[in-house]
Every structure is written in structure tokens, then in C-alpha cells.
mmCIF file of C-alpha atoms and ligand atoms in Angstrom:
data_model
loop_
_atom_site.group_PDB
_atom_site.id
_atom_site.type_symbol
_atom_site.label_atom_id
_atom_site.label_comp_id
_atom_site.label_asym_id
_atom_site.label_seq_id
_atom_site.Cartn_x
_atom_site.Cartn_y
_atom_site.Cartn_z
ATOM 1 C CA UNK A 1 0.000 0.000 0.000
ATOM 2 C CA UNK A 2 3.224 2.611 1.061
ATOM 3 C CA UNK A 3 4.763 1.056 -1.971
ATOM 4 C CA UNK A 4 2.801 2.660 -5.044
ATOM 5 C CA UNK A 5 4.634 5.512 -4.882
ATOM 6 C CA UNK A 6 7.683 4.842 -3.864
ATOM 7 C CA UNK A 7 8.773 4.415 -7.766
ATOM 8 C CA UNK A 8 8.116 7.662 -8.233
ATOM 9 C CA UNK A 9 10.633 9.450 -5.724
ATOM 10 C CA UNK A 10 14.296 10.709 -7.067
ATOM 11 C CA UNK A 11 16.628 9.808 -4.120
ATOM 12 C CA UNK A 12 19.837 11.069 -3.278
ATOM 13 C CA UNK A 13 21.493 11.241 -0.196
ATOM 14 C CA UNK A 14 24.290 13.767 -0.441
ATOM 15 C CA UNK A 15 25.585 13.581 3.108
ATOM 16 C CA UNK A 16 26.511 10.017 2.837
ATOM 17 C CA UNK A 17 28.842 8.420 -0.096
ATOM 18 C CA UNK A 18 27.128 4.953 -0.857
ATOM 19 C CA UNK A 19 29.261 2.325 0.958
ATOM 20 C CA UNK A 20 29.089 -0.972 2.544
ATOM 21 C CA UNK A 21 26.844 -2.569 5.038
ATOM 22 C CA UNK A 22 29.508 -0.680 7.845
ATOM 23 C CA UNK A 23 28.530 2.615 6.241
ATOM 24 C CA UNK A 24 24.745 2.131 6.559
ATOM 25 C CA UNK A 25 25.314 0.328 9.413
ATOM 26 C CA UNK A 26 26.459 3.062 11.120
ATOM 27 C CA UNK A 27 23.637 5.524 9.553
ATOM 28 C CA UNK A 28 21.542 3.187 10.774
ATOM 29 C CA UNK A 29 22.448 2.731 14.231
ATOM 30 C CA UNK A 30 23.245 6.430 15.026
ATOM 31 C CA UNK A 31 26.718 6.619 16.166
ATOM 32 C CA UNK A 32 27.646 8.422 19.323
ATOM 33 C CA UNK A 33 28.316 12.006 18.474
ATOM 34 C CA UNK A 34 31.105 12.839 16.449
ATOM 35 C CA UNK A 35 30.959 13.994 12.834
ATOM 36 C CA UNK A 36 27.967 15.967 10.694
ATOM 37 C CA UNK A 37 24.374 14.232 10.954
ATOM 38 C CA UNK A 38 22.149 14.496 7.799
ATOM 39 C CA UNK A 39 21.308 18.555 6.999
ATOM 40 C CA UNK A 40 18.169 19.253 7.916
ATOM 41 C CA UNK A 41 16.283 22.551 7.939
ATOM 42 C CA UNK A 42 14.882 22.395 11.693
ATOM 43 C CA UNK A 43 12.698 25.225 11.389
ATOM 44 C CA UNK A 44 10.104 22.903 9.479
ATOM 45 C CA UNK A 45 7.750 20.830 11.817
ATOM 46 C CA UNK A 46 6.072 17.639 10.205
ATOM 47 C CA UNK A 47 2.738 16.526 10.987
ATOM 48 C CA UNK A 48 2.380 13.074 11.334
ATOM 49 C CA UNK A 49 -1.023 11.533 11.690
ATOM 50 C CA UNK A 50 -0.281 8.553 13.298
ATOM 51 C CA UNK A 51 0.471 9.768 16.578
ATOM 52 C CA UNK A 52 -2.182 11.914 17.587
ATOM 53 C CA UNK A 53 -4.484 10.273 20.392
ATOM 54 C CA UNK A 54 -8.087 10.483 19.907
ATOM 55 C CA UNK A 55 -8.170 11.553 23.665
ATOM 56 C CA UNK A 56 -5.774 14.657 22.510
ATOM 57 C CA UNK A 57 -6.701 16.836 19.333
ATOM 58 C CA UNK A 58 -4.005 18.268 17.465
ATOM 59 C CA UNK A 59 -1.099 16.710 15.850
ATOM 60 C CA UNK A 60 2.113 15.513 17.093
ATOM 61 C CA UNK A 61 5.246 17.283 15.104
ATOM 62 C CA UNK A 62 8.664 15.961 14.204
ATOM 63 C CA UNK A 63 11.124 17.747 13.504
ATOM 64 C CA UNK A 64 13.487 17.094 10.693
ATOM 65 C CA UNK A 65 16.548 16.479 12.368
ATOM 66 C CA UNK A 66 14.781 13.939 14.390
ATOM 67 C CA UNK A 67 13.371 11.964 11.259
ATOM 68 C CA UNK A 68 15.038 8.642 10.588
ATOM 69 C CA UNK A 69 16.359 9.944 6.928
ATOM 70 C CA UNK A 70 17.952 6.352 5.038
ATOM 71 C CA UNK A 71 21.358 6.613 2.990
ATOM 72 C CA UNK A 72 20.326 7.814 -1.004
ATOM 73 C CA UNK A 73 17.333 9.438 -0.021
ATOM 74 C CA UNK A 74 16.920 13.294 -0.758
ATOM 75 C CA UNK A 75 14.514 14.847 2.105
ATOM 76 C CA UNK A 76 14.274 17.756 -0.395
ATOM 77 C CA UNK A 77 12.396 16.208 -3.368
ATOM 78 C CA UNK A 78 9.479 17.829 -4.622
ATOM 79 C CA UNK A 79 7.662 14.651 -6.202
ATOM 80 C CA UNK A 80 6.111 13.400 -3.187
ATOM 81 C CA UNK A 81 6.038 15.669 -0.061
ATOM 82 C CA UNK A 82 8.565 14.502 2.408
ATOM 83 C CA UNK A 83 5.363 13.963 5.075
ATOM 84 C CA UNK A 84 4.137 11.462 2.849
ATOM 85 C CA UNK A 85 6.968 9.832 2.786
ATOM 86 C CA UNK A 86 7.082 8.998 6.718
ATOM 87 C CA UNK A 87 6.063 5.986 8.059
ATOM 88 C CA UNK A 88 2.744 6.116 9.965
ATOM 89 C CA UNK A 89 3.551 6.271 13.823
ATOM 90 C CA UNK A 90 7.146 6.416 13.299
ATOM 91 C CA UNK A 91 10.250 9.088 12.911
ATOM 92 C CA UNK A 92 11.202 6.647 9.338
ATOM 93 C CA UNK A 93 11.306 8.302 6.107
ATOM 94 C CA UNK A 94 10.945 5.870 3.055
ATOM 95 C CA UNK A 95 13.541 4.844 0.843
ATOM 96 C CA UNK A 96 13.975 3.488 -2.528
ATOM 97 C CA UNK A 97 14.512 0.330 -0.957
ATOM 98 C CA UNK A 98 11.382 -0.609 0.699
ATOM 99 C CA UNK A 99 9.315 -3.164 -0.507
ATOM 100 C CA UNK A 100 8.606 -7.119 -0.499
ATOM 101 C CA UNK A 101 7.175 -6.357 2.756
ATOM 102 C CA UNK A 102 4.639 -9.193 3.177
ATOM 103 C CA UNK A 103 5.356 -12.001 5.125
ATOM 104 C CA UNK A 104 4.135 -15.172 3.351
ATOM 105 C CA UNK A 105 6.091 -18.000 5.092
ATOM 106 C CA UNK A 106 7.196 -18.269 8.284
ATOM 107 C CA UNK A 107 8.616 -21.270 10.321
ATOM 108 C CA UNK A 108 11.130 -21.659 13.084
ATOM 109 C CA UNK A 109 14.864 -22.874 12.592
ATOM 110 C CA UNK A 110 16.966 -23.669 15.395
ATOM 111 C CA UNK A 111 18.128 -22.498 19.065
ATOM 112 C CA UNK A 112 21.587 -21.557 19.494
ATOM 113 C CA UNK A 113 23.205 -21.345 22.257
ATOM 114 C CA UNK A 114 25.656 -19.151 20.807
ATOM 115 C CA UNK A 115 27.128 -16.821 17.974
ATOM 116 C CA UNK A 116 28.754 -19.711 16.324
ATOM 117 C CA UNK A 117 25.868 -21.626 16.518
ATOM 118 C CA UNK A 118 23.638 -19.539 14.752
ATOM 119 C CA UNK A 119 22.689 -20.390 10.754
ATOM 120 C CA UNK A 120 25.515 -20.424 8.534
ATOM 121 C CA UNK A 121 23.626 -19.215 5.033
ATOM 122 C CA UNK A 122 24.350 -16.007 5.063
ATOM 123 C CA UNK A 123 20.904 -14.434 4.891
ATOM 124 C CA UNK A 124 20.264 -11.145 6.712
ATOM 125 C CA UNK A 125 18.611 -10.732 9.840
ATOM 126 C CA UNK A 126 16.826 -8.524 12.523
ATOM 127 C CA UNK A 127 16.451 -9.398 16.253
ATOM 128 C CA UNK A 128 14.037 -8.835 18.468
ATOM 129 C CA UNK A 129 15.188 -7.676 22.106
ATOM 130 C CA UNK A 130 13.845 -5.881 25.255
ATOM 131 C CA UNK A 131 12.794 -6.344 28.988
ATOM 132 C CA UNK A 132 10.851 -9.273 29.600
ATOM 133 C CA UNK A 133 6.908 -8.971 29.277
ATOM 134 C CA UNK A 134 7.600 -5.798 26.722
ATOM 135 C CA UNK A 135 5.544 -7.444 24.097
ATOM 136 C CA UNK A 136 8.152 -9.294 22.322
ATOM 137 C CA UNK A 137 6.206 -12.885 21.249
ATOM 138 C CA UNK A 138 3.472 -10.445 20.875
ATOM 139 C CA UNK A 139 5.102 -8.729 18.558
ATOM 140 C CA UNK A 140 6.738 -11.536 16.627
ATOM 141 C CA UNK A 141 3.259 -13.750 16.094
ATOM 142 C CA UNK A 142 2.064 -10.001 15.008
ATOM 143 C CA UNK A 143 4.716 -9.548 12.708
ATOM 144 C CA UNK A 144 4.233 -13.050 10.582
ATOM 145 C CA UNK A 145 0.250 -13.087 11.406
ATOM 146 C CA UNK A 146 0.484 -16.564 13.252
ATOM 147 C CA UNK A 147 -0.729 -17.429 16.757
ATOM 148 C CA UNK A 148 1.476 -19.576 18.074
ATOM 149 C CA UNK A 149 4.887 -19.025 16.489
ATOM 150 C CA UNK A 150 6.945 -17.020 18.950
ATOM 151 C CA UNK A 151 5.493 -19.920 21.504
ATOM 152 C CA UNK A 152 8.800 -21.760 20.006
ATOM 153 C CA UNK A 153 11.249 -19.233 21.846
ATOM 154 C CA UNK A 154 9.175 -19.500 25.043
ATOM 155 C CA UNK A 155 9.504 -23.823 25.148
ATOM 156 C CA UNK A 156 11.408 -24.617 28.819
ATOM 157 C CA UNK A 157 15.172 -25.177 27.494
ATOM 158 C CA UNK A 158 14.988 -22.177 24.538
ATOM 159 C CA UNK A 159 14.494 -19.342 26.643
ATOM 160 C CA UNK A 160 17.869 -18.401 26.956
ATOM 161 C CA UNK A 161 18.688 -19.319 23.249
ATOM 162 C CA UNK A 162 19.406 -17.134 19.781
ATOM 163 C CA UNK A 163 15.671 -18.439 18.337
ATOM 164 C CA UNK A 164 16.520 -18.049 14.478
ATOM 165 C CA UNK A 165 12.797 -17.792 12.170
ATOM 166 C CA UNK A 166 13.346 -17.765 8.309
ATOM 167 C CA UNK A 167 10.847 -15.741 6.726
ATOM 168 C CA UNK A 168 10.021 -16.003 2.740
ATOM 169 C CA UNK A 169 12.938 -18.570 3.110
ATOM 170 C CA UNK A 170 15.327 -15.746 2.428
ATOM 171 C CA UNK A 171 15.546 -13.470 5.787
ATOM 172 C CA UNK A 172 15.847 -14.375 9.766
ATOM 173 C CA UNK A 173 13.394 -12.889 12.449
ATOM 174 C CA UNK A 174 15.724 -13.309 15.420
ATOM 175 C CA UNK A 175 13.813 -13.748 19.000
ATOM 176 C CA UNK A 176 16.424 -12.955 21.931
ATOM 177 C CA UNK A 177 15.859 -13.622 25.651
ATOM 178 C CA UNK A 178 14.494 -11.163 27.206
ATOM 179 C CA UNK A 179 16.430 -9.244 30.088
ATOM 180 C CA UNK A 180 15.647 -7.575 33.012
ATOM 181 C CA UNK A 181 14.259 -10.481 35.230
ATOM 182 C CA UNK A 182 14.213 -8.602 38.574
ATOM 183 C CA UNK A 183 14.332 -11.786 40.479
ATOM 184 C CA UNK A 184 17.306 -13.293 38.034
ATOM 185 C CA UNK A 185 20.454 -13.796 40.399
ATOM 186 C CA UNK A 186 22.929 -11.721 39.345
ATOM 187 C CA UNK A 187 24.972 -14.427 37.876
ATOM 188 C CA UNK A 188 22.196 -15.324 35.096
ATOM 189 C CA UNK A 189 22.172 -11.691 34.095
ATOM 190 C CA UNK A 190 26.086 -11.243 33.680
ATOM 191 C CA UNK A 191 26.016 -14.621 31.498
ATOM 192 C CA UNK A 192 23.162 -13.654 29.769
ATOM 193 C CA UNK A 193 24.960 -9.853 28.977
ATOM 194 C CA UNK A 194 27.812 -11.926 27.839
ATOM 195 C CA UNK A 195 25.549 -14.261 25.276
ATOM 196 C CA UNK A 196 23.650 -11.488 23.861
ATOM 197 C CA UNK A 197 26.562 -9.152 23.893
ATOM 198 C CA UNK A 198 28.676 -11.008 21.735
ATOM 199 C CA UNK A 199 25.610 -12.261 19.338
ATOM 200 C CA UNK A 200 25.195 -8.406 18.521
ATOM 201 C CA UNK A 201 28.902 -7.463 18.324
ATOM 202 C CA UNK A 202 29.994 -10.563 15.795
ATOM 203 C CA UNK A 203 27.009 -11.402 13.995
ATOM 204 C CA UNK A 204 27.788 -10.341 10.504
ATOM 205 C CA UNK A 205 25.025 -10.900 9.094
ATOM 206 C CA UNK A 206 22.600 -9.096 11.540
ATOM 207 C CA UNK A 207 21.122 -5.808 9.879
ATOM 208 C CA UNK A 208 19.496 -3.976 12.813
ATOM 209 C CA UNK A 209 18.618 -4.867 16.461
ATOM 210 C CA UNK A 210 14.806 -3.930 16.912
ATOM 211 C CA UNK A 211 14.950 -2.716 20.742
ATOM 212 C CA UNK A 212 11.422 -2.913 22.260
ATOM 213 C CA UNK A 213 10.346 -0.361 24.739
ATOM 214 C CA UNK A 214 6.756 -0.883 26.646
ATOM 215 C CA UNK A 215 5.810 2.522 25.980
ATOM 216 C CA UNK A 216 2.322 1.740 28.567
ATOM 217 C CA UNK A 217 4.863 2.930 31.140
ATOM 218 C CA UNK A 218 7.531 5.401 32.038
ATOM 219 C CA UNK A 219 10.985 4.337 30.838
ATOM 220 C CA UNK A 220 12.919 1.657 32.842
ATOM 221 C CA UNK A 221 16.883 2.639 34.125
ATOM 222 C CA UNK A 222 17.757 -0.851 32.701
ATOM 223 C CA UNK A 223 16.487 -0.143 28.771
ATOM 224 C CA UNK A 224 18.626 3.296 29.272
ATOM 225 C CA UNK A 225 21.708 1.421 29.832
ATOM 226 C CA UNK A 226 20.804 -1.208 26.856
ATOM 227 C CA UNK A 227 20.135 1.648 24.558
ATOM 228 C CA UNK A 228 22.997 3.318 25.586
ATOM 229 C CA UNK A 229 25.434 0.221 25.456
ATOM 230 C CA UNK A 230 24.534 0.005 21.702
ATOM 231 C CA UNK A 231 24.782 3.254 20.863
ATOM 232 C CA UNK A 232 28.568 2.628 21.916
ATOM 233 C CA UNK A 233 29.021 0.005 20.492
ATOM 234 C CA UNK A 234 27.223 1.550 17.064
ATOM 235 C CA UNK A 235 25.140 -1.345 16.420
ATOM 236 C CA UNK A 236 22.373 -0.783 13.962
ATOM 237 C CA UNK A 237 19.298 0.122 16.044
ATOM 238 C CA UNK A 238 15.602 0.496 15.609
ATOM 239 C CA UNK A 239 13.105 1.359 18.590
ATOM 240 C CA UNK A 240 10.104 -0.537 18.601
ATOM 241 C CA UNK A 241 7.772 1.281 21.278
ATOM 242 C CA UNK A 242 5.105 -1.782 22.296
ATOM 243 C CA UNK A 243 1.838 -1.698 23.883
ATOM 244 C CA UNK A 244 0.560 2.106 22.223
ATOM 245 C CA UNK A 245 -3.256 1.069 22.702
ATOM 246 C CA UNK A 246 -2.797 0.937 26.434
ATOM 247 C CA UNK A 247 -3.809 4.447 27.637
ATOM 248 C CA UNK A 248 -5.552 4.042 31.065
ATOM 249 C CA UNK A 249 -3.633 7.101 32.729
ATOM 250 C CA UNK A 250 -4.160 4.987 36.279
ATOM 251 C CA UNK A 251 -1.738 1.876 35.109
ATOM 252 C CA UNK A 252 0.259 3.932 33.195
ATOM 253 C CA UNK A 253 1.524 6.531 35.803
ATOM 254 C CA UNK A 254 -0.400 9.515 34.252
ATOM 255 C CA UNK A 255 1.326 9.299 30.902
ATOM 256 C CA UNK A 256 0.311 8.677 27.522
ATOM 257 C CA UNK A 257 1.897 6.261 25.295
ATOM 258 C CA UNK A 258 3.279 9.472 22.759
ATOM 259 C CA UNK A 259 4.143 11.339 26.434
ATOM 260 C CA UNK A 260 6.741 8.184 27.191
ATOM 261 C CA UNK A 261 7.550 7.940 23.221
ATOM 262 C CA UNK A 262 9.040 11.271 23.175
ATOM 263 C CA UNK A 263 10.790 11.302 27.099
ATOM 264 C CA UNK A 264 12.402 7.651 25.962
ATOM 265 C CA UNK A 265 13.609 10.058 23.314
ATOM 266 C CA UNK A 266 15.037 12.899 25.648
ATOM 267 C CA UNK A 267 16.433 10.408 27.624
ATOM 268 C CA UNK A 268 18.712 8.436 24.985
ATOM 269 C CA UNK A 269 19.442 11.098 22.597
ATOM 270 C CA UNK A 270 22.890 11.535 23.757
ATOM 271 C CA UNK A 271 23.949 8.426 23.071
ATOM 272 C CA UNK A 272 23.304 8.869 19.112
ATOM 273 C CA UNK A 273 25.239 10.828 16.758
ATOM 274 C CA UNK A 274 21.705 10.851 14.911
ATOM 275 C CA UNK A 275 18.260 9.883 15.882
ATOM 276 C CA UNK A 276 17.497 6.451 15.981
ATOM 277 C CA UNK A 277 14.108 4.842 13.744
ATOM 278 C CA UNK A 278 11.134 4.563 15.725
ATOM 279 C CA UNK A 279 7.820 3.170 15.377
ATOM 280 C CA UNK A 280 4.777 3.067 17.874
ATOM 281 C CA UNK A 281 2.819 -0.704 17.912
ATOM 282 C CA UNK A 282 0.252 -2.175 19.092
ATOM 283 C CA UNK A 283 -0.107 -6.064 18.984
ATOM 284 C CA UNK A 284 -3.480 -5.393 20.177
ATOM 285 C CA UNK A 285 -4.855 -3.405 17.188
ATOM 286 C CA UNK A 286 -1.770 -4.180 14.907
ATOM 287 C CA UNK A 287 -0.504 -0.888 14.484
ATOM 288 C CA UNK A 288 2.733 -0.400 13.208
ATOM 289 C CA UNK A 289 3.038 -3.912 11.935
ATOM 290 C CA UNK A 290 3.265 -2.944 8.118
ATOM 291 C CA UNK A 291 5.581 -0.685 9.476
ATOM 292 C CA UNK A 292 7.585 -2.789 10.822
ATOM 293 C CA UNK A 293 7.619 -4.926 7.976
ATOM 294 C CA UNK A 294 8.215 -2.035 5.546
ATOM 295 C CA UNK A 295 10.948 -0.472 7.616
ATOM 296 C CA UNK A 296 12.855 -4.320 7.415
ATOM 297 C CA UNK A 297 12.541 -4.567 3.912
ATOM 298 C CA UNK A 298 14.467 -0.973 3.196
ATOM 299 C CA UNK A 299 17.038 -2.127 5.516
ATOM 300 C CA UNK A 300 17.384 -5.443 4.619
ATOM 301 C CA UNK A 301 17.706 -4.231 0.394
ATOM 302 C CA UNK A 302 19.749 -1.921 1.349
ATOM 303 C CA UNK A 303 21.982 -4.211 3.011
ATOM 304 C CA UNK A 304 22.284 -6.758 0.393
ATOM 305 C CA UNK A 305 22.952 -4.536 -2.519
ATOM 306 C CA UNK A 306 26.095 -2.876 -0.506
HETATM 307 P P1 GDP B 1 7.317 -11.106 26.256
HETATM 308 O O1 GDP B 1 7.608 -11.635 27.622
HETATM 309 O O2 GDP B 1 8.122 -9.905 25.968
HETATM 310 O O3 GDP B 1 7.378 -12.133 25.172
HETATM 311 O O4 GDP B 1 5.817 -10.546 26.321
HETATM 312 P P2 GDP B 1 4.445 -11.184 25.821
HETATM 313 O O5 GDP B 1 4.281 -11.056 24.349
HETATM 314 O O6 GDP B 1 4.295 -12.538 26.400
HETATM 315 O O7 GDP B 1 3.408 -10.165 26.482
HETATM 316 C C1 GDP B 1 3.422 -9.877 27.884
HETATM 317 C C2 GDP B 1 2.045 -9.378 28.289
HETATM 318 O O8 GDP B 1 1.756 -8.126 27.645
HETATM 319 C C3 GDP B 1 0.917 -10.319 27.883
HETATM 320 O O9 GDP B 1 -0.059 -10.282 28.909
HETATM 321 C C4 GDP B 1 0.368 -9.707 26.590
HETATM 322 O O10 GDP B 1 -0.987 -10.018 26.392
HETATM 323 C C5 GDP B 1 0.559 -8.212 26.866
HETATM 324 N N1 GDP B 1 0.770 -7.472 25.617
HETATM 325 C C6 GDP B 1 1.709 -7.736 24.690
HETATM 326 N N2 GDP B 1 1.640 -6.853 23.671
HETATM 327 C C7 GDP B 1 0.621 -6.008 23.963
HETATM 328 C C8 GDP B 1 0.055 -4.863 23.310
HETATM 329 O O11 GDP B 1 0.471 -4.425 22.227
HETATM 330 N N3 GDP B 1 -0.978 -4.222 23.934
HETATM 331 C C9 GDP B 1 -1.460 -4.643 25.141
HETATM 332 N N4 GDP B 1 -2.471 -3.963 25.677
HETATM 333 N N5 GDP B 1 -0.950 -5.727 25.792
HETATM 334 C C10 GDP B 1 0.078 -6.394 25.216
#
């Protein structure tokens, strides 16, 4: 539906020379400051839809140096006005690379219990990651329409493991433990740290961590220091805010979901050279899942034609 007309935009991205998956990499995961961002006028506002809330008239503005701008893609063409070009619910600006967004086969592949463990084809991949009960299974049966699928990763014996899911038989959904287990002994959460750790800092083939934040609630001190530690480390990152449909101000501290979306965003922006994607979802009412889906498949052309 985003797709008819995406042939018609001219892209060019003239802040970034086109090279290698380390190049968008780093565009992607908005290094730690040092170096120009992406020029931006920031007097403009844009108006995106998506994130009003029918309790609150009036729309919610970006501004351009917070959109998510990808590599080759001129924020200044005229074709197609740059706030049709956003995603809905999200700071991501469409590329020439989006498309085969539909998920038409799913099915699980293997638990590993480490980096070398993990499939050897060579096929890109995304993986899913956040504080336990954030949403994540959720998310995932959400993401390839099934019920039961992300049941795999919860099986005794595969919590802790790197759950691989091949999609279309040519891309991995990647479901990670979850962290933050408040009653984990400490030991657990320095192995697990370790496991995950090194899955995101040597796995070649992974195109973007997608770092779920239960945006129902303020924002936790431990998904600070995660989004923090890989901002360091500049690994590809893409905030997934879960739960948007829950607004009962009682449960949620007084806050609206778009109230905790943007102070997530205060909070972390100094760890980023250059705002990180976002996108608001709901497994609930499915919001943001074409999104989410969309957002993969510019990433994940991108990364296999560089
Ligand atoms: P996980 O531990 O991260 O895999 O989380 P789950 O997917 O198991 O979800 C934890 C709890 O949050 C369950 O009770 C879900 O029904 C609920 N939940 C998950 N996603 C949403 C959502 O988008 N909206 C609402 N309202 N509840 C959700």
C-alpha cells in the first residue's frame, strides 16, 4: 500500500557516499556524536497523523533532524512531499529500498546457544530484544500473522537461546531472551549480557537490532543502559515502542503512550550521533506492523545490494 509511490521518488542522499553494510550500518544505528548528521532545515515541523491520540486533538510534530532519513534518499524532493513519505507512527522516512514487505512463510529454525551456533547461510537478519513482558512474542506472532509461532522461543530449554525464524525462506526474524528479570540472580544476568553481547557485536550478518520499549509505562533505568550500550558500540538500532493502545492514565503513571515515546527520546538522545528509527505498535490493534515490515525490507535491500 506505502509502496505505489515509492517508484516515483528521485533519491539522493548527499551527506553520505554509498558504501558498505559498515557505512549504513552506522547511519543506521546512530553513532555516538562525532561527525555531521544528515542537513536538515529544523525550522520545518512535520505533521504526522499517526500519533495523535483520539483523547488529545491536534497533531504531534517531528522535527526534521529527528526523522530517521535512510542513505540515497533526498529529504528535499518535490515529487512526493517529504510527510508522505514517513512511516505512519514512526520518525522513518521511506527509501527506494522498501518493498517485499509481506510475510508469506514463516517457520522456526533452530536455538543456538551461541554466535557460532547460529545459521551459517548467510541471509540477513533482525532481532528482536527488550525487557521481559515488553511485548516481544506479541510482537513476533504479530509480525508473521500466526498465533502460536513465537510460543517456540518461550519452550522450557529455549528461553535463553538465539531463536533463528526464516521468513520467505530468504531473511531471519531473530527472537532474543528477554532481560531484566528482577528476580534473576545476578549471575544469570552477567552470562546472559555476555551471550547477547557477543551475538550483537559478531554477527555479521545481523542488519538492525529492533529494541522494544513498553511505551504503557515510564521508561525503565535498565532499557537506558541497553540503549545506551549500543549506541557505543554503534550497532544498527531500531526502537520498537510496544503496547501504544494501552492508555488508562491509572496503570500507566499519568502518561500517555506518545508522552513516554518522546521522554524515551530525551532520555537516549545523547547516546546517538543521529536519531534512531522509531515506530509506535500495538499487537493489540496491529498498528505499526506494516511498518515494521516495511521499515525491514528498506534495511534489509539496502543491506544486500552494498
Ligand atoms: P514477552 O515476555 O516480551 O514475550 O511478552 P508477551 O508477548 O508474552 O506479552 C506480555 C504481556 O503483555 C501479555 O499479557 C500480553 O498479552 C501483553 N501485551 C503484549 N503486547 C501487547 C500490546 O500491544 N498491547 C497490550 N495492551 N498488551 C500487550
Amino acid at each position: 500500500m506505502f509502496i505505489n509511490y515509492l517508484p516515483k521518488l528521485h533519491f539522493h542522499f548527499s551527506s553520505l557516499a554509498p558504501k558498505p553494510k559498515l557505512l549504513f550500518t552506522s547511519t543506521l544505528s546512530s553513532k555516538p556524536i562525532s561527525g555531521p548528521v544528515a542537513h536538515f532545515s529544523t525550522a520545518t515541523l512535520l505533521q504526522n497523523p499517526q500519533l495523535n491520540s483520539p483523547d488529545e486533538p491536534g497533531p504531534v510534530e517531528i522535527s526534521l533532524e529527528k526523522l530517521f532519513v535512510p542513505p540515497e534518499t533526498d529529504v528535499s524532493s518535490e515529487t512526493t512531499p517529504l510527510s508522505a513519505r514517513i512511516l505512519k507512527g514512526s520518525n522513518i522516512v521511506l527509501s527506494k529500498y522498501a518493498g517485499d514487505a509481506q510475510v508469506g512463510q514463516a517457520e522456526f529454525v533452530k536455538s543456538s546457544v551461541n554466535t557460532e551456533d547460529c545459521p551459517g547461510d548467510g541471509l540477513p537478519e533482525f532481532a528482536l530484544v527488550g525487557r521481559s513482558n515488553v511485548g516481544k512474542s506479541s510482537l513476533l506472532n504479530s509480525l508473521v500473522r500466526r498465533k502460536k509461532l513465537a510460543l517456540t522461543s518461550k519452550k522450557p530449554g529455549k528461553t535463553q537461546c538465539i531463536n533463528h525464524f526464516r521468513i520467505n525462506g530468504n531473511w531471519y526474524l531473530v527472537d532474543l531472551p528477554g532481560y531484566g528479570y528482577a528476580s534473576a540472580p545476578q549471575e544469570l544476568r552477567t552470562d546472559w549480557d555476555k551471550f547477547t553481547k557477543d551475538y550483537f557485536l559478531n554477527r555479521s550478518t545481523l542488519v538492525s537490532v529492533f529494541l522494544l520499549i513498553d511505551a504503557s509505562i515510564p521508561a525503565k533505568p535498565i532499557d537506558l543502559e541497553y540503549a545506551s550500550w549500543l549506541g557505543q558500540n554503534q550497532i544498527p538500532m531500531t526502537i520498537i515502542f510496544t503496547k501504544c493502545d494501552k492508555r488508562k492514565k491509572a496503570k500507566n503513571g499519568g502518561k500517555r503512550p506518545e508522552e513516554n515515546v518522546q521522554d524515551f527520546q530525551e532520555l537516549i538522545q545523547n547516546f546517538f550521533q543521529t536519531t534512531p528509527p522509531w515506530i509506535m505498535t500495538s499487537s493489540v490493534t496491529h498498528q505499526g506492523r506494516d511498518e515494521i515490515l516495511l521499515h525491514m525490507s528498506q534495511l534489509r535491500n539496502y543491506w544486500l545490494k552494498h
